[in-house]
Tab-separated table of C-alpha atoms in Angstrom:
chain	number	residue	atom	x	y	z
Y	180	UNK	CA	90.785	12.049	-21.550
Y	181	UNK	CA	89.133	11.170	-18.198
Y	182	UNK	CA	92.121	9.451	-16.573
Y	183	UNK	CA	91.687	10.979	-13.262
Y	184	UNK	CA	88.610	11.816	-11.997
Y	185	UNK	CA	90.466	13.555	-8.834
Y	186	UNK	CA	90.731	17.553	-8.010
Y	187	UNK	CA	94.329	16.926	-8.687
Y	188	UNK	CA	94.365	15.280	-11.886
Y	189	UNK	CA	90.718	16.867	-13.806
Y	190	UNK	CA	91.313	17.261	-17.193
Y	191	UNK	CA	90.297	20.928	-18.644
Y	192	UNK	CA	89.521	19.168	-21.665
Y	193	UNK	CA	87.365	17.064	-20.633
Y	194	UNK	CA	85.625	19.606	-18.186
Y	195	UNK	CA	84.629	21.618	-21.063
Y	196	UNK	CA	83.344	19.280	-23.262
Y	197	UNK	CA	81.179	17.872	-20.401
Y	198	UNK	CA	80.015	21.417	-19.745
Y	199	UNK	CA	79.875	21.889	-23.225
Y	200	UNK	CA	78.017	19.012	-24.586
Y	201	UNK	CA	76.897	20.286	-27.770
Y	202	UNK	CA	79.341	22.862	-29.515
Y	203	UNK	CA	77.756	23.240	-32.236
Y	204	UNK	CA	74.466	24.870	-30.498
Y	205	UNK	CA	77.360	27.464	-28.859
Y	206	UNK	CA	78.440	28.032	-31.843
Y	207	UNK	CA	74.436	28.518	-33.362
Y	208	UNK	CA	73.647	30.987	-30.435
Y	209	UNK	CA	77.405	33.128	-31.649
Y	210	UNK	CA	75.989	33.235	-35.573
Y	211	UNK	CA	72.848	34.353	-33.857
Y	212	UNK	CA	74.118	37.224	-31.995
Y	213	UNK	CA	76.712	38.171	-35.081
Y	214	UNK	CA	73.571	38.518	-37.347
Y	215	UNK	CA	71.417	40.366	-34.980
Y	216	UNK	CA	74.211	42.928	-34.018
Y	217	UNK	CA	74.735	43.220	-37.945
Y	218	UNK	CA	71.600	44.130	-38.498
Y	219	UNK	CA	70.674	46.205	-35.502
Y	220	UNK	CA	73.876	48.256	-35.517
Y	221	UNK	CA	73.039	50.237	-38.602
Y	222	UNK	CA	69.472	50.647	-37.583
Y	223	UNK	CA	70.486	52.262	-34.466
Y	224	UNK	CA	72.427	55.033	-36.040
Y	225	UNK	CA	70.546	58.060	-37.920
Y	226	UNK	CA	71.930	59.890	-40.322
Y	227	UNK	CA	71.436	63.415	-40.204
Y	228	UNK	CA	72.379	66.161	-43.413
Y	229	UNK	CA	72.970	69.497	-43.133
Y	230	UNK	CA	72.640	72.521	-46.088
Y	231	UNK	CA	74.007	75.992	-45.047
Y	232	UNK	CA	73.056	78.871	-47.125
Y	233	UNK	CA	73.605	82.847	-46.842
Y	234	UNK	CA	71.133	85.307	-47.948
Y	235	UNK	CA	71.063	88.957	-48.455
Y	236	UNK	CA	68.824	91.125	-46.805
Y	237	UNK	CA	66.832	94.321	-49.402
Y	238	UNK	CA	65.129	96.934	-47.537
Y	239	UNK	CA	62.935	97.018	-50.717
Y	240	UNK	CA	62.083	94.860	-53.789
Y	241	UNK	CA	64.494	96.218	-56.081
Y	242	UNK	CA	68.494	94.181	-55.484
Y	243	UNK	CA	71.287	96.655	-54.319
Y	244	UNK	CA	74.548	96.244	-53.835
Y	245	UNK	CA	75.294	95.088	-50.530
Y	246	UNK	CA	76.885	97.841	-47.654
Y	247	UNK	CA	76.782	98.109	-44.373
Y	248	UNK	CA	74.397	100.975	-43.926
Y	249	UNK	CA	72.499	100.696	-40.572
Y	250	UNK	CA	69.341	100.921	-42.835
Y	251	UNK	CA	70.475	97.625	-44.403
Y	252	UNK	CA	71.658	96.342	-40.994
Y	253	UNK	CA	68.446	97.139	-38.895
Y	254	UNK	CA	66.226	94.911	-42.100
Y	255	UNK	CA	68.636	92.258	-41.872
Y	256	UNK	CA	68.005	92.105	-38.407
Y	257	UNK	CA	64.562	92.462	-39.063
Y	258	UNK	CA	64.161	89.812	-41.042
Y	259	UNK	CA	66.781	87.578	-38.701
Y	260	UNK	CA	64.170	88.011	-35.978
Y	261	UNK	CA	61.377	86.701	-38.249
Y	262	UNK	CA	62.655	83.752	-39.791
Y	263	UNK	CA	63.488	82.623	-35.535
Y	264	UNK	CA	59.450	83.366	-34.569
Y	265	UNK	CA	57.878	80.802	-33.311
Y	266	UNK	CA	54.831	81.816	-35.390
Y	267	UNK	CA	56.701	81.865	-38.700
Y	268	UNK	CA	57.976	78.190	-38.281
Y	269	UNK	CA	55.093	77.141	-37.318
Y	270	UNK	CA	53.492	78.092	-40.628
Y	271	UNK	CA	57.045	77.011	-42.631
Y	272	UNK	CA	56.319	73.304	-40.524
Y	273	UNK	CA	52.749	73.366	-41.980
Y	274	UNK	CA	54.204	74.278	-45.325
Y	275	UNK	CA	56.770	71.148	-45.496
Y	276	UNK	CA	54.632	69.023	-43.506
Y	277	UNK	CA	55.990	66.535	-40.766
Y	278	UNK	CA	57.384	63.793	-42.888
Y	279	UNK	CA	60.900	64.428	-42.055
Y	280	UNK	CA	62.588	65.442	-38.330
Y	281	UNK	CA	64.515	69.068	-39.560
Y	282	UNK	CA	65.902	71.512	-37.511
Y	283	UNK	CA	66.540	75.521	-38.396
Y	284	UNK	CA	69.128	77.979	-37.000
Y	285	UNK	CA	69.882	81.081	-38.477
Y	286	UNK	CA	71.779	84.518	-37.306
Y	287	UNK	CA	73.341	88.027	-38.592
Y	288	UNK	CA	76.829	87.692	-40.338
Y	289	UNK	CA	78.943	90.601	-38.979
Y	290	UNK	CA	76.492	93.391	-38.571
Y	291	UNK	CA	75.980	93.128	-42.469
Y	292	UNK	CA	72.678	92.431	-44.023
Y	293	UNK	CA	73.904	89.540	-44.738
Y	294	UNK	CA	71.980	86.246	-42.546
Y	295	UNK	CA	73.385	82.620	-42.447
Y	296	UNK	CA	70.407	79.863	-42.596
Y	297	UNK	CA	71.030	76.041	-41.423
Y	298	UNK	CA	68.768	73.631	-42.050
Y	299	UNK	CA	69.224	70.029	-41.074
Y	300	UNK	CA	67.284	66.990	-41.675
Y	301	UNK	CA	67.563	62.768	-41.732
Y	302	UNK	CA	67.263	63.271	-45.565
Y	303	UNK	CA	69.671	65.268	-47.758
Y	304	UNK	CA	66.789	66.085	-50.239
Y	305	UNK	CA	64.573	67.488	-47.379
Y	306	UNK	CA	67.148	69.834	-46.190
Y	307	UNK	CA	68.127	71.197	-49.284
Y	308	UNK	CA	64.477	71.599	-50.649
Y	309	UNK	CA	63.335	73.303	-46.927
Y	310	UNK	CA	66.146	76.222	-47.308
Y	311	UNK	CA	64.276	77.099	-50.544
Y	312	UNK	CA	61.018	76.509	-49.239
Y	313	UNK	CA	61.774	79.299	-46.428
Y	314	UNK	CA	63.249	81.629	-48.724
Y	315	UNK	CA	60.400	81.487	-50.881
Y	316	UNK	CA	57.954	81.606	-48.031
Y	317	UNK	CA	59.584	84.381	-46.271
Y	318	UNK	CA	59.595	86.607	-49.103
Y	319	UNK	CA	55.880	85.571	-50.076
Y	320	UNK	CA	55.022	86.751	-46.766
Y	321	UNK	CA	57.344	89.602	-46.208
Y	322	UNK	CA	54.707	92.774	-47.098
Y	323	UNK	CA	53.012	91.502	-43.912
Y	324	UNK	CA	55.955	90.705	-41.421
Y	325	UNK	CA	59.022	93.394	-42.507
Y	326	UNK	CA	56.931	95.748	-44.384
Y	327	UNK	CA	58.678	94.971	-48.024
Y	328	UNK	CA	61.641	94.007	-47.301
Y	329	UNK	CA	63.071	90.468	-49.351
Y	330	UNK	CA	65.706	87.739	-49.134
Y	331	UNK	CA	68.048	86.822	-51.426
Y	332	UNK	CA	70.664	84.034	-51.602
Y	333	UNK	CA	74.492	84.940	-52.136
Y	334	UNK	CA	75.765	81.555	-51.285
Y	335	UNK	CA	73.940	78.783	-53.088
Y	336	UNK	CA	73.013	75.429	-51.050
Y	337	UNK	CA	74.268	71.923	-52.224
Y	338	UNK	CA	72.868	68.461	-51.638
Y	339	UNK	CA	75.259	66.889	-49.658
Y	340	UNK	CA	76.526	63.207	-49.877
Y	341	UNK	CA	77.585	62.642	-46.326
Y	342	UNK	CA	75.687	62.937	-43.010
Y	343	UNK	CA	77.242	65.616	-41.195
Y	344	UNK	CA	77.111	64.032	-38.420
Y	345	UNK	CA	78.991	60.692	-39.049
Y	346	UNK	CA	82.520	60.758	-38.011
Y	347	UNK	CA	85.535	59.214	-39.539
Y	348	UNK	CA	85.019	55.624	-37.421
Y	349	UNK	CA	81.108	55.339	-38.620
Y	350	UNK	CA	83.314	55.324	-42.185
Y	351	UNK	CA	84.226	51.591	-41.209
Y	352	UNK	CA	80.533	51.044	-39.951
Y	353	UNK	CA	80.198	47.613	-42.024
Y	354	UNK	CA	83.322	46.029	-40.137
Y	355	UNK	CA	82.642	47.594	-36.747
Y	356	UNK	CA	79.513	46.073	-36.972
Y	357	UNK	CA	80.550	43.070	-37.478
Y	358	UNK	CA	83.731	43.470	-35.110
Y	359	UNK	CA	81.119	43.985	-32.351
Y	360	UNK	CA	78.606	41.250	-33.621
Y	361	UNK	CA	81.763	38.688	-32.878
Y	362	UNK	CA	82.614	39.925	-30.013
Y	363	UNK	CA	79.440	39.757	-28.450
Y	364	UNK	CA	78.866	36.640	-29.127
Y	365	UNK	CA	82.483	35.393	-27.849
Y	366	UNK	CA	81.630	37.417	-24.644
Y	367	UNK	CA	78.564	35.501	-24.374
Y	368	UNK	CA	80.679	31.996	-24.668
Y	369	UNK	CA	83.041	33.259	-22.476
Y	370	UNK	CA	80.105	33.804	-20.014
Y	371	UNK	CA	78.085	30.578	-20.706
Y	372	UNK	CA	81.229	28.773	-19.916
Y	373	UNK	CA	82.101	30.404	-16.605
Y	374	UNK	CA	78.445	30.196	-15.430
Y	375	UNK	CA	78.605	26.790	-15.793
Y	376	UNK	CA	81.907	25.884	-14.482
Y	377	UNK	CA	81.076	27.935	-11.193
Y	378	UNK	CA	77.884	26.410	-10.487
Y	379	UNK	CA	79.824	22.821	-10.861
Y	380	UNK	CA	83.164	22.421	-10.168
Y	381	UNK	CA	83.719	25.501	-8.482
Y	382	UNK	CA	80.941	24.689	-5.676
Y	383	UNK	CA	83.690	21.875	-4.472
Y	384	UNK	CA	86.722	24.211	-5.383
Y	385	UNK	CA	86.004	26.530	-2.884
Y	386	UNK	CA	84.719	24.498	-0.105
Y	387	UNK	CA	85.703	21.345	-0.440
Y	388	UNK	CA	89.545	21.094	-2.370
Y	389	UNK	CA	89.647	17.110	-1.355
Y	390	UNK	CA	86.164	15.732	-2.133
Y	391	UNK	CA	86.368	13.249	-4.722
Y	392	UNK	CA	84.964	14.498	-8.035
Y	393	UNK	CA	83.699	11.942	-10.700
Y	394	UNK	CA	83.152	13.559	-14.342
Y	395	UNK	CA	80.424	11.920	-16.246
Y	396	UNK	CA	80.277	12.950	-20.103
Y	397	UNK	CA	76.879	13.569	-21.374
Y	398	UNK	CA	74.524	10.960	-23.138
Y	399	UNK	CA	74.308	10.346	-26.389
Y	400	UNK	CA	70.675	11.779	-26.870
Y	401	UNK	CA	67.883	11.345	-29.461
Y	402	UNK	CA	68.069	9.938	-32.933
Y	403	UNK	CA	70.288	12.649	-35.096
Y	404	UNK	CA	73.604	13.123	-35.645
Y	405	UNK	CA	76.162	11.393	-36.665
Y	406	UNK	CA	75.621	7.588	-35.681
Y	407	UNK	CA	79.911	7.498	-34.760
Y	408	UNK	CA	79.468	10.671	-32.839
Y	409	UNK	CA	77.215	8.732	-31.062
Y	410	UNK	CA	78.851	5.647	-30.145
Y	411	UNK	CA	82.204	7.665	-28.759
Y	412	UNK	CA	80.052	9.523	-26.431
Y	413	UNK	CA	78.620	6.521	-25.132
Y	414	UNK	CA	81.911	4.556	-24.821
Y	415	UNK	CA	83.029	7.655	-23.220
Y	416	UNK	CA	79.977	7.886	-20.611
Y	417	UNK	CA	80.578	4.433	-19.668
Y	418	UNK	CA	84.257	4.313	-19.322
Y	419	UNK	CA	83.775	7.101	-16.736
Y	420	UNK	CA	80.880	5.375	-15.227
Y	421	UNK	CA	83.146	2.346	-14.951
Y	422	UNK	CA	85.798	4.164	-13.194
Y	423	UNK	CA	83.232	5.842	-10.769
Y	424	UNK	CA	82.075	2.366	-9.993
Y	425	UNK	CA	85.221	0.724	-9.153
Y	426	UNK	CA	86.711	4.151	-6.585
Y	427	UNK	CA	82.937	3.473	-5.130
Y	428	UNK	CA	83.806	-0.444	-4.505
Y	429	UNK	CA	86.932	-0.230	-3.207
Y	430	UNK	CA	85.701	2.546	-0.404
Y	431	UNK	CA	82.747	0.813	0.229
Y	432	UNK	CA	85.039	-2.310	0.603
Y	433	UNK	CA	87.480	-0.737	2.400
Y	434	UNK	CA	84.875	1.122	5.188
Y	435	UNK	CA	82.679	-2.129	5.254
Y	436	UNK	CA	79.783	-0.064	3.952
Y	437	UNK	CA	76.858	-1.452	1.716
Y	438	UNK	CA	74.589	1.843	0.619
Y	439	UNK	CA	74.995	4.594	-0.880
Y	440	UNK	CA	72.483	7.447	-1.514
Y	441	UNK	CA	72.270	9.363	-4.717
Y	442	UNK	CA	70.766	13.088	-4.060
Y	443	UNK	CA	70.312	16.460	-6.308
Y	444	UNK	CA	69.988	19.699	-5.709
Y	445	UNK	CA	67.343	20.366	-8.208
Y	446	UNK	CA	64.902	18.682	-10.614
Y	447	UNK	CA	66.293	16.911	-14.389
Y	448	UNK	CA	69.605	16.858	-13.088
Y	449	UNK	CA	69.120	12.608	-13.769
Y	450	UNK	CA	69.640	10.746	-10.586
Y	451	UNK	CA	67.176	7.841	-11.533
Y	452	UNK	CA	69.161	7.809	-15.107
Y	453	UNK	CA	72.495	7.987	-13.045
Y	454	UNK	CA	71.540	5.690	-10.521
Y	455	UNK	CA	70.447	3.026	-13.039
Y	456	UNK	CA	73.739	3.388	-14.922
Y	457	UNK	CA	75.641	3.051	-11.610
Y	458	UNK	CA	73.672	-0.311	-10.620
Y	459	UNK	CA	74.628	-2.104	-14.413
Y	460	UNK	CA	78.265	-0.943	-13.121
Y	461	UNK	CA	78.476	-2.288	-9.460
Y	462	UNK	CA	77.006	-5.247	-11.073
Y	463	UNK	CA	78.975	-6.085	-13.540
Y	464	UNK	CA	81.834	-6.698	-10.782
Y	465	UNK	CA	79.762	-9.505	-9.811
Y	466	UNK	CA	78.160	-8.173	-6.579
Y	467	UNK	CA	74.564	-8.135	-6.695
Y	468	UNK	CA	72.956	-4.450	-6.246
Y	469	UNK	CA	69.283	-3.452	-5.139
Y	470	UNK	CA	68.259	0.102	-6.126
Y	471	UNK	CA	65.722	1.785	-3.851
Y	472	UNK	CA	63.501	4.711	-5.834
Y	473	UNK	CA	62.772	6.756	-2.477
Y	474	UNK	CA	62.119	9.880	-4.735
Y	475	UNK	CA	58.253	10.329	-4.193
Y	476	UNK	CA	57.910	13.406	-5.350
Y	477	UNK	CA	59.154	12.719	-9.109
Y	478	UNK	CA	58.929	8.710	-9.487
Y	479	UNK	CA	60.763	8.845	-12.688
Y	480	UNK	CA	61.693	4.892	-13.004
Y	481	UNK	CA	57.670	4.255	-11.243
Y	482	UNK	CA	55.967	6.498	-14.135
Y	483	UNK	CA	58.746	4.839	-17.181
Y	484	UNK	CA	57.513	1.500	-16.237
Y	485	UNK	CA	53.642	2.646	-15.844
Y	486	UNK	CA	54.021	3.387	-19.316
Y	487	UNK	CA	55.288	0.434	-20.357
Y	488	UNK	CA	52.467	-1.842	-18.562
Y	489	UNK	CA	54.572	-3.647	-16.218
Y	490	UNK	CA	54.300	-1.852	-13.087
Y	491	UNK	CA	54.245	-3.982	-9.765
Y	492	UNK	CA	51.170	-3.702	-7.515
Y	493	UNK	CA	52.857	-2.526	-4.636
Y	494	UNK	CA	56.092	-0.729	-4.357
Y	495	UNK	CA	58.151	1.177	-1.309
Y	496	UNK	CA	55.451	3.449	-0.529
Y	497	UNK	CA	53.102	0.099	0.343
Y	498	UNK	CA	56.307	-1.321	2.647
Y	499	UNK	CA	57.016	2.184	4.557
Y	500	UNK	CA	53.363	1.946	5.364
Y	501	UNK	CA	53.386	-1.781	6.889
Y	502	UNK	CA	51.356	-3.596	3.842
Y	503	UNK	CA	54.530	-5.274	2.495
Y	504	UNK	CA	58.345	-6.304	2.410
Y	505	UNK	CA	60.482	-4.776	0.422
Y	506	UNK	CA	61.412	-8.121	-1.073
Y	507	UNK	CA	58.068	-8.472	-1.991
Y	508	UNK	CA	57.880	-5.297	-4.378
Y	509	UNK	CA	61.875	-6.114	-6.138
Y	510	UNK	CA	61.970	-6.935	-9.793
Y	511	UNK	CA	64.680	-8.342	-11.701
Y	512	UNK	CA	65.203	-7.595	-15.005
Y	513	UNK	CA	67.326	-8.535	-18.142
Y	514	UNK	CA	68.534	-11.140	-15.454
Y	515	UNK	CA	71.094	-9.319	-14.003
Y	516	UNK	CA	71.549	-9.553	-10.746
Y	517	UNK	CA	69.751	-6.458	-10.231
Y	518	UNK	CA	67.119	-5.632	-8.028
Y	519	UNK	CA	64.376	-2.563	-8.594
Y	520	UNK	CA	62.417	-1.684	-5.639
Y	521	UNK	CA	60.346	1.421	-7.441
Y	522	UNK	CA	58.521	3.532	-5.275
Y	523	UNK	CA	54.841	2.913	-6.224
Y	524	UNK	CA	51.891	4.765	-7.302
Y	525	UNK	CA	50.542	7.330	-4.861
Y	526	UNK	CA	47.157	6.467	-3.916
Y	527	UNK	CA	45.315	9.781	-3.380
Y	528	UNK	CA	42.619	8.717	-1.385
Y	529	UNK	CA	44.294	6.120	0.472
Y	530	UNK	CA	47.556	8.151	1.110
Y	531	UNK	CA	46.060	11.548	1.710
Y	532	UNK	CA	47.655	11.632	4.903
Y	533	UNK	CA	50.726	9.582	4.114
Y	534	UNK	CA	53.879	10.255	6.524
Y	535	UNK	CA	56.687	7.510	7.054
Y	536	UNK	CA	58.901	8.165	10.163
Y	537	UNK	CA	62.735	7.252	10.398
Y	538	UNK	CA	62.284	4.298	11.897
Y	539	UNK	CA	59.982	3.124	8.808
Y	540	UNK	CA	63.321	4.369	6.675
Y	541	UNK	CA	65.499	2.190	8.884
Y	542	UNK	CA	63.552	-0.941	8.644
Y	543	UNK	CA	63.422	-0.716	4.834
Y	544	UNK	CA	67.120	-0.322	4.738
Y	545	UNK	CA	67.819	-3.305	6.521
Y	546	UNK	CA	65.684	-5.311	4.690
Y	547	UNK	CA	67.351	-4.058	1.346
Y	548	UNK	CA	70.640	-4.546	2.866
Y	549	UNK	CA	69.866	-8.237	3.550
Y	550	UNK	CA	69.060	-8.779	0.110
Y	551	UNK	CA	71.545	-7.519	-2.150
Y	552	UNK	CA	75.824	-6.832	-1.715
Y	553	UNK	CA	75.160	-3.031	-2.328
Y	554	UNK	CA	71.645	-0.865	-2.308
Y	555	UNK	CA	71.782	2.131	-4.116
Y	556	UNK	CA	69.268	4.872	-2.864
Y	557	UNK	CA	67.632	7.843	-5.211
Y	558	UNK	CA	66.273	10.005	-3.086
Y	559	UNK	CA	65.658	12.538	-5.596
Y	560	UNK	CA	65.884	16.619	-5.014
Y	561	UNK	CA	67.629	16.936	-1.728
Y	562	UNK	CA	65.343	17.583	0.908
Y	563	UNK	CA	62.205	16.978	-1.508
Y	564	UNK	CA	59.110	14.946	-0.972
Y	565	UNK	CA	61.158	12.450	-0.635
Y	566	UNK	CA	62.653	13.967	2.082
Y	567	UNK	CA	66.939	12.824	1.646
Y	568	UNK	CA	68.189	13.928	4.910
Y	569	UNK	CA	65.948	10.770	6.481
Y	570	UNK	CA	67.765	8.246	3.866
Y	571	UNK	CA	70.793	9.797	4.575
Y	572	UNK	CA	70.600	9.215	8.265
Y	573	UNK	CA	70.494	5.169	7.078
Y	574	UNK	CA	72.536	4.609	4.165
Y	575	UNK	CA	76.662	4.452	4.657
Y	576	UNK	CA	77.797	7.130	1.541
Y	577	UNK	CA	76.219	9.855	-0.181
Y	578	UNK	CA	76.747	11.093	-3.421
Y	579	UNK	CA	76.068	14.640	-4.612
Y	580	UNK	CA	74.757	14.757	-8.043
Y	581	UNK	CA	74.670	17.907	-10.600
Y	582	UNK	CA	73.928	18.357	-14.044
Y	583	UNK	CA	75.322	21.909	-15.682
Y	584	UNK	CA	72.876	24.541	-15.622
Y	585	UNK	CA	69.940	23.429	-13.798
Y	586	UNK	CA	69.877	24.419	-10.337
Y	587	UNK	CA	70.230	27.538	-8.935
Y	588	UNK	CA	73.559	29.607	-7.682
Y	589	UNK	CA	75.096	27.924	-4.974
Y	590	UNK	CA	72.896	25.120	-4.308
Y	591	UNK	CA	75.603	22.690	-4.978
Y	592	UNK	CA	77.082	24.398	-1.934
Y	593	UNK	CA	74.208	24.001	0.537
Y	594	UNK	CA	73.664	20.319	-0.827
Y	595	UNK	CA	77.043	19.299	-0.515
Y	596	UNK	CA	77.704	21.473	3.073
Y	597	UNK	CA	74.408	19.236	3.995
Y	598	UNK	CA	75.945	15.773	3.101
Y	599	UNK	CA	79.371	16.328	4.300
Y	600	UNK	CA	77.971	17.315	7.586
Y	601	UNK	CA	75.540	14.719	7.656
Y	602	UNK	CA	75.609	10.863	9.336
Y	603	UNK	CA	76.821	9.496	6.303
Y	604	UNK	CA	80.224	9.860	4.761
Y	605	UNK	CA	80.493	12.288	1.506
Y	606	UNK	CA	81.659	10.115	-1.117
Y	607	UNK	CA	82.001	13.174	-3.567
Y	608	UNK	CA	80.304	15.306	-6.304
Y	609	UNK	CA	79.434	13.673	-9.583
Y	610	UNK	CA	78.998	16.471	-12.248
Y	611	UNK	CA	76.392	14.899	-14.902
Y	612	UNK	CA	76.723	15.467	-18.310
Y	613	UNK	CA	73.020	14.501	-18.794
């Protein structure tokens, strides 16, 4: 899968599965969405049932057949004009009460005494029992508002059992719902993916189409999953690691060079991780390596080995300030021929003031360079405590490190614009699956 680590030759494969490390939390977050959408996209739509009814309008109590007199005209009128008063709904509102949202509308049917009545309301029930509520109320209170005139209904209402408003799509509402629930969530992928891809690879894409571009599979992390799983992921990390090793021997063989520094753009992208993982790679060639933690402002490897208890007394931040060598704070370990030179504790009251020029950076450089084949520098977040762009000026290649997702738009760009116009020579981007 990760045969060429080159612009030319990147495998899309590979790409996304580095970007990708975990599919099955994508595929988590797309269930996620699916439900939510499932269960949201009914809630958002309320129903709403309408019951039509026409009445007859009496001048008196006593039921005549309905003509168009204007006598019977002028009390269906009448009575049109009182059952659209605000003061008689406002006493039919009080009546029902407010536990449903209902709307009336009502008007003359061809200058008969005949007069339509709508009511509609989020329940069926409610609608149909309101049009006989104002019927009943009406005439209860017609002596006083149309002298004694009554209402009658010629077309009986019926409880209906479908919203009028739904049309014939909300009909499929169960699989549009879910339609939209997937794609959502596929939109989402689709975006996770690109967001990731253009803060990477796409930062050298644009800029820089030759840089050399090393693609590092993530870690195998933590102690779940499948125990093969695992074990591929690791082979894989370190057969890339391996081949990012051996381009970086051969150029700094071929340039005479003997340091390279190892820089971020942000914070947890993993250049102490990276940079230990490169050093067990350089070494294993049979050259002897000496990696220099200049990253004050983090001091990952200096904190990992306070915990363990077997911190040196001294480190680089005692040899920029004149108290030491740098051979004097080096450990070996595993007995490899590896060197550590970790950066030290800070010393608050000591170092309150602490400042190293670049001529302190230049003398600890050539005193690492005369005691190892290679030193590898991890200067940390670019431009950081730490401060890279001094380092840079002293160390032969740099390499611009970045893990997917953590740093900001386009601050790949302005790290590697920085390096590639800086005293060292760009040795290329190194997107870390970490």
């Amino acid at each position: 899968m990760f045969n060429d680590f080159r612009w030319g030759g990147i495998s899309v494969r590979g790409l996304i599965r580095t970007l990708l490390p975990d599919v099955w939390m994508v595929i988590a977050a797309m269930i996620i969405t699916y439900l939510a959408i499932g269960i949201v996209g009914p809630l958002a739509y309320t129903p709403e049932y309408e019951v039509n009814t026409i009445v007859a309008v009496y001048p008196d109590n006593k039921l005549s057949a309905a003509d168009s007199s204007s006598e019977r005209i002028d009390a269906a009128v009448a009575a049109n004009g009182v059952l659209g008063s605000s003061a008689f709904r406002e006493g039919l509102e009080e009546l029902l009460g407010e536990s449903e949202d209902r709307t009336f509308e009502n008007f003359c049917v061809s200058n008969t005494n005949l007069v339509s009545i709508t009511v509609r309301s989020s329940s069926a029930q409610d609608a149909y029992n309101s049009i006989h509520t104002l019927i009943d109320y009406y005439n209860e209170m017609a002596g006083r508002l149309t002298g004694n005139g009554v209402i009658e209904i010629v077309v009986q209402p019926k409880i209906p059992e479908e919203p009028s408003n739904s049309p014939l799509l909300l009909n499929y509402r169960l699989l549009l719902t879910l339609f939209m629930g997937f794609a959502t969530g596929a939109f989402l992928v689709f975006l996770y993916m690109i967001r990731k891809t253009y803060k990477t690879a796409g930062a050298v894409q644009r800029q820089y189409k030759d840089a050399r571009f090393f693609l590092i599979p993530g870690a195998p992390t933590g102690k779940f999953g499948f125990a093969g799983r695992r074990q591929k992921r690791k082979a894989l990390r370190q057969n890339a690691l391996g081949i990012t090793a051996e381009e970086l021997r051969q150029m700094l063989h071929a340039l005479g060079g003997k340091s390279i520094l190892v820089s971020s753009s942000a914070k947890g992208e993993g250049t102490a991780e990276f940079a230990c993982e490169l050093a067990e790679e350089l070494e294993s060639s049979g050259r002897s390596v000496l990696l220099l933690e200049a990253d004050f402002d983090t001091a990952g490897l200096t904190k990992k080995l306070e915990k363990e208890g077997n911190l040196p007394e001294q480190g680089i931040l005692d040899v920029l300030l004149g108290r030491c060598s740098v051979k004097d704070v080096c450990v070996r370990h595993n007995e490899k021929n590896i060197l550590t030179a970790y950066a030290g504790l800070w010393n608050a009251h000591e170092d309150s003031q602490f400042s190293y020029t670049p001529e302190d950076a230049e003398r600890v450089m050539e005193e690492a360079g005369s005691l190892a084949d290679i030193v590898l520098v991890d200067s940390g977040v670019w431009g950081g405590a730490g401060d890279g762009k001094i380092w840079n000026s002293f160390s032969d290649f740099s390499l611009a490190l970045c893990a997917p997702d953590r740093a900001e738009f386009f601050a790949e760009d302005q790290l590697i614009a920085d390096l590639s116009n800086g005293p060292s020579d760009f040795a290329g981007m190194v997107l870390n699956g970490f």
